[in-house]
Coordinates of C-alpha atoms in Angstrom, one line a residue:
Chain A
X1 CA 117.0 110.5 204.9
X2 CA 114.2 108.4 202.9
X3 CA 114.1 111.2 201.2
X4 CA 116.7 112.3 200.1
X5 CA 117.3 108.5 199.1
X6 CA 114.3 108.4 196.4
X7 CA 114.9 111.9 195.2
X8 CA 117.4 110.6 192.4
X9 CA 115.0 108.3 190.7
X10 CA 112.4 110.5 191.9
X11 CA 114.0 113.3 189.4
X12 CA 115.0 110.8 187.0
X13 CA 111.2 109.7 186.6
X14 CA 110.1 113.1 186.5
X15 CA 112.6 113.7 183.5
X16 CA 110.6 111.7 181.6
X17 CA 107.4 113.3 182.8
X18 CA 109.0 116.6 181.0
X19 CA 110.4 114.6 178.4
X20 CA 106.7 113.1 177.0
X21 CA 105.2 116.9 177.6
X22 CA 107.9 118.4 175.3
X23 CA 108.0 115.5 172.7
X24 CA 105.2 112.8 173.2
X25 CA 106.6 110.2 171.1
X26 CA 110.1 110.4 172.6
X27 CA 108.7 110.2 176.2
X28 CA 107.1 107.4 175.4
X29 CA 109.5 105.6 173.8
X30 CA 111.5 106.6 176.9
X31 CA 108.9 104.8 179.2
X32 CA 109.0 101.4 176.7
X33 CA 112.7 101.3 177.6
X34 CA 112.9 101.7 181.2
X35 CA 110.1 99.5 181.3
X36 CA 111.9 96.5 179.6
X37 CA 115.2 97.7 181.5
X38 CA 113.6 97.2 184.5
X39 CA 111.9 93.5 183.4
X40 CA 115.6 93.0 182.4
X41 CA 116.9 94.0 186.1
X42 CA 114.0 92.0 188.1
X43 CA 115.3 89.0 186.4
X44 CA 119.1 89.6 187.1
X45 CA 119.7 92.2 189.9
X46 CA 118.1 90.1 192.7
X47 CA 119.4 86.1 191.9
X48 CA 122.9 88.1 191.4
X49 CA 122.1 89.5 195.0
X50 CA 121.3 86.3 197.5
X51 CA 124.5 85.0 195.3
X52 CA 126.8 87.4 196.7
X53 CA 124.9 87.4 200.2
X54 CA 125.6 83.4 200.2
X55 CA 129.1 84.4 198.5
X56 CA 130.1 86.4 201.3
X57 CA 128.8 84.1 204.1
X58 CA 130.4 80.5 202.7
X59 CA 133.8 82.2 201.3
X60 CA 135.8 82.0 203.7
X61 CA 138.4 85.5 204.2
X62 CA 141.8 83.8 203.7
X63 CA 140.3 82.4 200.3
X64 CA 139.6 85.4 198.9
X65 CA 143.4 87.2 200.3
X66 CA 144.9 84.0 198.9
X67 CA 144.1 84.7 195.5
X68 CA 142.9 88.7 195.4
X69 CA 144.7 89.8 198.2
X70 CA 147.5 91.7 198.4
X71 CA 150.1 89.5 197.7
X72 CA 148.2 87.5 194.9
X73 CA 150.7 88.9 191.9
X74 CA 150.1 88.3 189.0
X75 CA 147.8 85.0 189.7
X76 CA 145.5 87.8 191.3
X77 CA 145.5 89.8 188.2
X78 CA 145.1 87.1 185.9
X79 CA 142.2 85.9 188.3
X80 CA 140.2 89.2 188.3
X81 CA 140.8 89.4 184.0
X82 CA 139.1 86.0 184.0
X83 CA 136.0 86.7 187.1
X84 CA 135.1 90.0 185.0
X85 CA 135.6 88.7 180.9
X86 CA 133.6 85.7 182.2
X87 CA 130.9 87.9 183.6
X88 CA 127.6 89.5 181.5
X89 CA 125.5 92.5 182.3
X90 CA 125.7 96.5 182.4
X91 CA 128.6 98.1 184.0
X92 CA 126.7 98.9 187.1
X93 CA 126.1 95.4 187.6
X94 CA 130.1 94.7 188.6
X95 CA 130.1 97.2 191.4
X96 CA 128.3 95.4 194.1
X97 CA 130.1 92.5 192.8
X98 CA 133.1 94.2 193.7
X99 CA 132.0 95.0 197.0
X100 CA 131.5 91.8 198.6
X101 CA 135.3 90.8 196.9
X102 CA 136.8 94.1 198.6
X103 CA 135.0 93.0 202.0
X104 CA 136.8 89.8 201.4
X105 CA 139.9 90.9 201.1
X106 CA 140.3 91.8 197.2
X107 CA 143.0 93.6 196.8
X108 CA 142.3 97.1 195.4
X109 CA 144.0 97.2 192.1
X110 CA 142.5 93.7 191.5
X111 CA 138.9 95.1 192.2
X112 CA 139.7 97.6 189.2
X113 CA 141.0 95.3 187.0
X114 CA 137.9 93.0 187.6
X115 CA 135.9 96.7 186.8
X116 CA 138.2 96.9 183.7
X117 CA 137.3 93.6 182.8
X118 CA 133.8 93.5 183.0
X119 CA 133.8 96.8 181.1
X120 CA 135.6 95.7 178.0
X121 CA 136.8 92.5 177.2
X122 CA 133.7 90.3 177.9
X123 CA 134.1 87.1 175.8
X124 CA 130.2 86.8 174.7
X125 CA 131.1 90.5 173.6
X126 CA 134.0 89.9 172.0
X127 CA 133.0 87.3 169.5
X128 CA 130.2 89.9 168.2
X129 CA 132.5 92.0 168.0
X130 CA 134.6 90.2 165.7
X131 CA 131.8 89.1 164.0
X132 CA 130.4 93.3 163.2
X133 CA 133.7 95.1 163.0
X134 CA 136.5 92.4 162.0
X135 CA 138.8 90.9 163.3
X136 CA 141.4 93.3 163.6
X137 CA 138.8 96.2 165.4
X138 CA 138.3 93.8 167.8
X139 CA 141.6 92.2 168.4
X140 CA 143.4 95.6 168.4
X141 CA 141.1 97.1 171.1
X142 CA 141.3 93.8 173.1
X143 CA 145.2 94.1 173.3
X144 CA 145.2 97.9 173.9
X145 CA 142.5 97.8 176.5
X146 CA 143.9 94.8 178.3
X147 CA 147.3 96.7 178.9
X148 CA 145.6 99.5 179.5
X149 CA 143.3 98.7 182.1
X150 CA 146.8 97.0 184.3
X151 CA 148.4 100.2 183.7
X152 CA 145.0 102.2 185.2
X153 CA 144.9 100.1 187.7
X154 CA 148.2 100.4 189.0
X155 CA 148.1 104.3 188.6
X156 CA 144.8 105.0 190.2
X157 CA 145.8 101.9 193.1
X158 CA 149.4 104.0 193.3
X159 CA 147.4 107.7 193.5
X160 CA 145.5 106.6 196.7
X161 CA 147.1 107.1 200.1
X162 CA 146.4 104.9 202.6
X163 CA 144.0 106.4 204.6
X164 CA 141.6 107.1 201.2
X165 CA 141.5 103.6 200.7
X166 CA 140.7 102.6 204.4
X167 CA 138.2 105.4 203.9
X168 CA 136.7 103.4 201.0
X169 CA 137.0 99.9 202.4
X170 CA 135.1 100.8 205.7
X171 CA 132.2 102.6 203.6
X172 CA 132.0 99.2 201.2
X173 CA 131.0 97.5 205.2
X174 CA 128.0 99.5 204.9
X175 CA 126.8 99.6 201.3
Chain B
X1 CA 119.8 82.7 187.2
X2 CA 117.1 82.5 189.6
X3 CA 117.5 78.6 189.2
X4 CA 121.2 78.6 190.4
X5 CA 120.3 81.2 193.1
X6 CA 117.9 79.2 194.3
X7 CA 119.6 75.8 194.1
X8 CA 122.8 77.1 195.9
X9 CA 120.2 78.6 198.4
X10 CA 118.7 75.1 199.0
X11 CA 121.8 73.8 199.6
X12 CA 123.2 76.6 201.7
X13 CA 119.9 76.2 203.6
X14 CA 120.1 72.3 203.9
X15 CA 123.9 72.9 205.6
X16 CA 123.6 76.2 207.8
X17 CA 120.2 77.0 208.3
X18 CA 121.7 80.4 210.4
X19 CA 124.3 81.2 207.9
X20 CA 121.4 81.2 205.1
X21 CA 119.4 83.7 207.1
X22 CA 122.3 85.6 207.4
X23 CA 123.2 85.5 203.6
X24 CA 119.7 86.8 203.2
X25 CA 119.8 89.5 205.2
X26 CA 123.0 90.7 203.7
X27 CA 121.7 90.3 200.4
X28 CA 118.5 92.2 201.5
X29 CA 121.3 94.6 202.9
X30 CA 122.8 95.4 199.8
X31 CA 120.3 95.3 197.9
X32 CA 118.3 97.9 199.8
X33 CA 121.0 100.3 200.3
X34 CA 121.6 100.7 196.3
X35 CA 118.0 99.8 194.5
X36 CA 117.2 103.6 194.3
X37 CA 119.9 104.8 192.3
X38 CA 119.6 101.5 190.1
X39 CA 116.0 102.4 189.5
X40 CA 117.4 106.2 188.8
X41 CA 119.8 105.3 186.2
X42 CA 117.9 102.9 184.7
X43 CA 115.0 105.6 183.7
X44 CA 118.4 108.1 182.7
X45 CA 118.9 105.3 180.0
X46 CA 115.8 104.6 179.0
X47 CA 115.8 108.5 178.3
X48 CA 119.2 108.4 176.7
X49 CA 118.3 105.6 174.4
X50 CA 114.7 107.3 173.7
X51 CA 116.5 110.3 172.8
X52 CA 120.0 109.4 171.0
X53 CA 118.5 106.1 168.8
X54 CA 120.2 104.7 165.9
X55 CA 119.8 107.5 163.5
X56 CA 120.8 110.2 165.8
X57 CA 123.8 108.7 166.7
X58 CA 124.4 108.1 162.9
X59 CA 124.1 111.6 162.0
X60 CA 126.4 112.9 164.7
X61 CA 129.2 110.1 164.5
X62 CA 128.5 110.3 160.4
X63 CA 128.9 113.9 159.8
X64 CA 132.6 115.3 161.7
X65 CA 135.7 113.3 160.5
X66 CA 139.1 113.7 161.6
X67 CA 140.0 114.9 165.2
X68 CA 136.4 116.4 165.9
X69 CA 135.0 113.6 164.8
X70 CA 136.8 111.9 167.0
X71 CA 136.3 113.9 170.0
X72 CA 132.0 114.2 169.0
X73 CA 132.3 110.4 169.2
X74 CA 133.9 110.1 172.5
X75 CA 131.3 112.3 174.6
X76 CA 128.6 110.5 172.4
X77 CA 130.2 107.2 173.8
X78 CA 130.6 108.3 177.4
X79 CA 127.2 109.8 177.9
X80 CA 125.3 107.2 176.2
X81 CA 124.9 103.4 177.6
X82 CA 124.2 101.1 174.1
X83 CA 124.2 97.2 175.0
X84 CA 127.0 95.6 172.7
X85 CA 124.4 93.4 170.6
X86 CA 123.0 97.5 169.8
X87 CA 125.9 98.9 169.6
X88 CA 128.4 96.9 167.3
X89 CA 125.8 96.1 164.6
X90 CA 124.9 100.4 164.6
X91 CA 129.2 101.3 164.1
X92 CA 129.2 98.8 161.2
X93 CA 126.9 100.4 159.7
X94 CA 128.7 103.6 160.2
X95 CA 132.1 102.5 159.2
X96 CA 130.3 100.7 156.1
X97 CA 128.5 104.8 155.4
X98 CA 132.4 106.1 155.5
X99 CA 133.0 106.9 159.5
X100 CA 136.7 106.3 159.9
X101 CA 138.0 103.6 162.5
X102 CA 139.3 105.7 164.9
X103 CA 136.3 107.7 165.4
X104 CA 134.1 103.9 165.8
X105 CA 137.5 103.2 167.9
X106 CA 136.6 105.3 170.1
X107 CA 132.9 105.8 170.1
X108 CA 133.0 101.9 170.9
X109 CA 135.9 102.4 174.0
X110 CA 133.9 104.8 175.5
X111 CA 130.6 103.5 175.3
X112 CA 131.8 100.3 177.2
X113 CA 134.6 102.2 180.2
X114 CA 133.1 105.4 180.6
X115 CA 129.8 105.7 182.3
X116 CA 128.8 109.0 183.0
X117 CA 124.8 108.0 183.8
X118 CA 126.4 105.6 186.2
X119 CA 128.7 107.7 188.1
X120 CA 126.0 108.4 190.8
X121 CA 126.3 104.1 191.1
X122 CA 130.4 104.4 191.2
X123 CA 130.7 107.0 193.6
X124 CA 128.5 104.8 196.1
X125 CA 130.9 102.3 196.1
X126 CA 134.2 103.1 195.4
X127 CA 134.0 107.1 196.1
X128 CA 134.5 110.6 193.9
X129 CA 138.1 110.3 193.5
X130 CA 138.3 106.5 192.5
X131 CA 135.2 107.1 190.0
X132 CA 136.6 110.4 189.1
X133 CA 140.2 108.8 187.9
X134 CA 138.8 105.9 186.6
X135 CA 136.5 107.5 184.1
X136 CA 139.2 110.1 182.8
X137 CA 141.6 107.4 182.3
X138 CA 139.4 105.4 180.6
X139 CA 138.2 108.6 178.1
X140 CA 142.2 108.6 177.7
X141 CA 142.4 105.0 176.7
X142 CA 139.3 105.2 174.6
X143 CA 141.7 107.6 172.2
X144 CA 145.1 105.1 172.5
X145 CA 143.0 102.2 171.5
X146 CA 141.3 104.1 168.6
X147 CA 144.9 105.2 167.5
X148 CA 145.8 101.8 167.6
X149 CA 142.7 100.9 165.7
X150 CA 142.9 103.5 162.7
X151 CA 146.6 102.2 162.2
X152 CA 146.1 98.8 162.3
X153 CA 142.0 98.1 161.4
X154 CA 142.0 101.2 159.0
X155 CA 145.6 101.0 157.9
X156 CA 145.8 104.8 158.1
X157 CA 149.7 105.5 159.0
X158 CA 149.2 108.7 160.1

């Protein structure tokens, strides 16, 4: 078990042992980054953490169903838009984000319109966008991907049955 | 961020000095259960950026036009992780060397919704078929926004 849990980054690491034996310079530029990347995480990953572990104990359930829940509508879809555009950080940073709003209640198709969100149209990100590619790049893509990601949601929420998505709500409990 | 964690944690301590422990221990929770394949992905992207810098990606975004082009860009976009202050800057300067819009359309759509070095993250969480679907639909977007974007940003009325 505690193996099988380190041998990812255990692999990963040793990928960039290979890497600097084939090609020095590009292993250790490879080390540099992971270095500042992880720098980067310790100063995010674990404040982001005791938030959501004081998140989940002081939100109360009905709070989070009120406005995420099932029948949110659209106040729960413009909610989640707003919770992930308003966020910053990697990708991989939303997930356990979303977890702690699923074990509260979050509806499903709002937790992948917050995952939307946070992937695409992140204000910070938006205004340097603008700002490198012009204002029609951006604003294009913003529309198109703000339609889009409703439209994914609703097909990939629609494509689950049931008991997949109890499947995935019970695991969440334990991650 | 460590300030408002900790200020929120002084005042969630002041109130409920059990329901702070209890935060705690889920955060410790959660935090133990996925810090592995954070510290795994993390040294995938430090590889990725190592290998695929600036130039690299210029060469192989600059050289194909047209639908290969397009389709080079996308996998370059869904395999690679670029921060956006990295990543906007580098497609200027492509569009500025002649890369057409839809082929920055896309590379950019894909570098931000599909995450292939962070599918062993997504299927922890939400499962293969959820992280499955939502990756493929988002390639699939990646190419309606860049049509959008060659028509409207590159007033090419194809």
């Amino acid at each position: 078990m505690v193996l099988k849990k380190y041998l990812f980054p255990f692999i990963a690491m040793l990928a960039i042992a290979v890497l600097y034996f084939v090609n020095n310079e590009l292993g250790k530029k490879a080390v540099e980054i992971t270095t500042g990347s992880l720098l980067e995480m310790a100063m995010i990953i674990p404040p982001i953490f005791i938030l959501l572990g004081l998140l989940d104990v002081w939100v109360p359930k009905e709070t989070m169903i009120k406005y995420l829940g099932e029948h949110s509508g659209i106040l729960g879809v413009v909610i989640s838009f707003v919770l992930g555009s308003a966020a910053a950080g990697p990708l991989y940073g939303a997930f356990p984000i979303a977890a702690v709003l699923m074990k509260k209640g979050a509806n499903f198709s709002n937790i992948l319109i917050f995952i939307g969100a946070w992937s695409t149209t992140k204000i910070p990100m938006f205004m340097f966008e603008i700002e490198s590619l012009g204002a029609s790049f951006a604003l294009t893509r913003l529309v198109v991907d703000i339609v889009g990601i409703v439209i994914i949601a609703k097909i990939i929420n629609g494509l689950m049955t049931k008991k997949q998505l109890e499947k995935i709500y019970s695991n969440i409990e334990d991650v | 961020m460590y300030y408002v964690a900790f200020a929120l944690l002084a005042l969630s301590f002041y109130k409920s000095r059990k329901k702070t422990t209890i935060a705690l221990m889920k955060a410790w929770k959660s935090f133990n259960s996925i810090f592995t394949k954070f510290l795994g992905v993390i040294c995938l992207v430090g590889i990725m950026l190592a290998v695929f810098d600036e130039n690299v990606i210029s060469g192989l975004i600059g050289a194909e036009s047209g639908v290969i082009g397009m389709i080079i860009s996308s996998i370059i976009g869904s395999i690679t992780i670029i921060p956006g202050f990295i990543a906007f800057p580098t497609a200027k300067e492509l569009l500025e060397d002649g890369a057409g819009y839809s082929q920055i359309g896309v590379f950019v759509s894909t570098l931000m919704m599909v995450g292939v070095m962070t599918i062993p993250v997504e299927v922890t969480y939400f499962g293969k078929k959820v992280t499955i679907l939502r990756n493929v639909s988002a390639f699939i977007l990646a190419f309606v926004a860049a049509y959008f974007i060659g028509k409207i940003a590159g007033h090419v009325w194809f």
